[in-house]
Coordinates of C-alpha atoms in Angstrom, one line a residue:
X1 CA 0.1 -0.1 0.1
X2 CA 2.9 2.3 0.6
X3 CA 3.8 2.5 -3.0
X4 CA 0.3 3.5 -3.9
X5 CA 0.5 6.3 -1.5
X6 CA 3.9 7.4 -2.9
X7 CA 2.5 7.3 -6.5
X8 CA -0.5 9.3 -5.3
X9 CA 1.8 12.0 -4.0
X10 CA 3.6 12.1 -7.3
X11 CA 0.2 12.2 -9.1
X12 CA -0.8 15.1 -6.9
X13 CA 2.6 17.0 -7.8
X14 CA 1.9 16.3 -11.4
X15 CA -1.4 17.7 -11.3
X16 CA -0.4 20.8 -9.6
X17 CA 2.2 21.2 -12.3
X18 CA -0.5 21.3 -15.1
X19 CA -1.4 24.3 -17.0
X20 CA -5.1 23.5 -16.0
X21 CA -4.4 23.6 -12.4
X22 CA -2.1 26.8 -12.4
X23 CA -4.8 28.5 -14.6
X24 CA -7.4 27.7 -12.2
X25 CA -5.5 28.8 -9.1
X26 CA -4.7 32.1 -10.9
X27 CA -8.2 32.8 -12.0
X28 CA -9.6 31.8 -8.4
X29 CA -7.1 34.2 -6.8
X30 CA -8.3 37.0 -9.2
X31 CA -11.9 36.2 -8.5
X32 CA -11.4 36.2 -4.7
X33 CA -9.4 39.5 -4.9
X34 CA -12.8 41.0 -5.8
X35 CA -14.9 40.3 -2.8
X36 CA -18.1 41.6 -4.5
X37 CA -17.6 39.3 -7.5
X38 CA -16.9 36.3 -5.5
X39 CA -19.9 37.0 -3.2
X40 CA -22.2 37.3 -6.2
X41 CA -20.8 34.3 -7.9
X42 CA -21.4 32.4 -4.6
X43 CA -24.9 33.6 -4.4
X44 CA -25.7 32.7 -8.1
X45 CA -24.3 29.1 -7.3
X46 CA -26.4 28.9 -4.3
X47 CA -29.7 30.0 -5.9
X48 CA -28.8 27.6 -8.9
X49 CA -28.2 24.7 -6.6
X50 CA -31.7 25.4 -4.6
X51 CA -33.5 25.7 -8.0
X52 CA -31.9 22.4 -9.3
X53 CA -33.1 20.5 -6.2
X54 CA -36.6 22.1 -5.7
X55 CA -39.5 19.9 -6.1
X56 CA -42.5 21.0 -8.4
X57 CA -40.8 23.5 -10.4
X58 CA -39.5 23.5 -14.1
X59 CA -35.6 23.8 -13.5
X60 CA -35.0 24.6 -17.0
X61 CA -37.3 27.7 -17.1
X62 CA -36.2 28.6 -13.5
X63 CA -32.4 28.3 -14.3
X64 CA -32.8 30.3 -17.6
X65 CA -34.3 33.1 -15.6
X66 CA -31.6 33.0 -13.3
X67 CA -29.0 33.0 -15.8
X68 CA -30.7 36.1 -17.3
X69 CA -30.7 37.8 -14.0
X70 CA -27.0 37.3 -13.5
X71 CA -26.1 37.7 -17.1
X72 CA -23.6 40.7 -16.5
X73 CA -21.9 38.8 -13.7
X74 CA -21.4 35.5 -15.9
X75 CA -20.0 37.7 -18.7
X76 CA -17.6 39.5 -16.5
X77 CA -14.2 38.6 -17.7
X78 CA -12.8 37.6 -14.2
X79 CA -15.7 35.4 -13.5
X80 CA -15.9 33.9 -16.9
X81 CA -12.1 33.1 -16.9
X82 CA -12.6 31.4 -13.4
X83 CA -15.6 29.4 -14.5
X84 CA -13.7 28.1 -17.7
X85 CA -10.6 27.3 -15.7
X86 CA -12.8 25.4 -13.1
X87 CA -14.5 23.5 -15.7
X88 CA -11.2 22.5 -17.4
X89 CA -9.7 21.3 -14.1
X90 CA -12.8 19.4 -13.1
X91 CA -12.8 17.6 -16.4
X92 CA -9.3 16.7 -16.0
X93 CA -9.8 15.4 -12.5
X94 CA -12.8 13.4 -13.8
X95 CA -10.6 11.7 -16.4
X96 CA -8.0 11.2 -13.6
X97 CA -10.5 9.5 -11.4
X98 CA -11.8 7.4 -14.3
X99 CA -8.2 6.3 -15.2
X100 CA -7.5 5.2 -11.6
X101 CA -10.7 3.3 -11.3
X102 CA -10.5 1.6 -14.6
X103 CA -10.6 -2.2 -14.3
X104 CA -11.0 -2.1 -10.5
X105 CA -13.8 -4.3 -9.1
X106 CA -15.9 -3.1 -6.2
X107 CA -19.0 -5.6 -5.9
X108 CA -20.7 -4.4 -2.7
X109 CA -23.9 -6.3 -3.3
X110 CA -22.4 -9.7 -3.6
X111 CA -20.8 -9.7 -0.3

């Protein structure tokens, strides 16, 4: 197991060295340097989450209205750059997780 931990630490360092990760960190810092922008983005995300999980509403219509309401924020270059960078790093991490789990068998139901 020790070898796996060592390999995971190398992978962690490799991820931190990627352009995707460095861009994410840079854009995150730029966003957080502007308290108003970061608070408004947090508010947008919270409201979006609530809409996505609310019962009895049409989430597509509600989210469309929310996006229109926050259009100016979402088109702000600092926010937009952060969201794009975040999406790229999340996609990369998803691919990493899938690669790690490929071929591993976890069968909890048959135990």
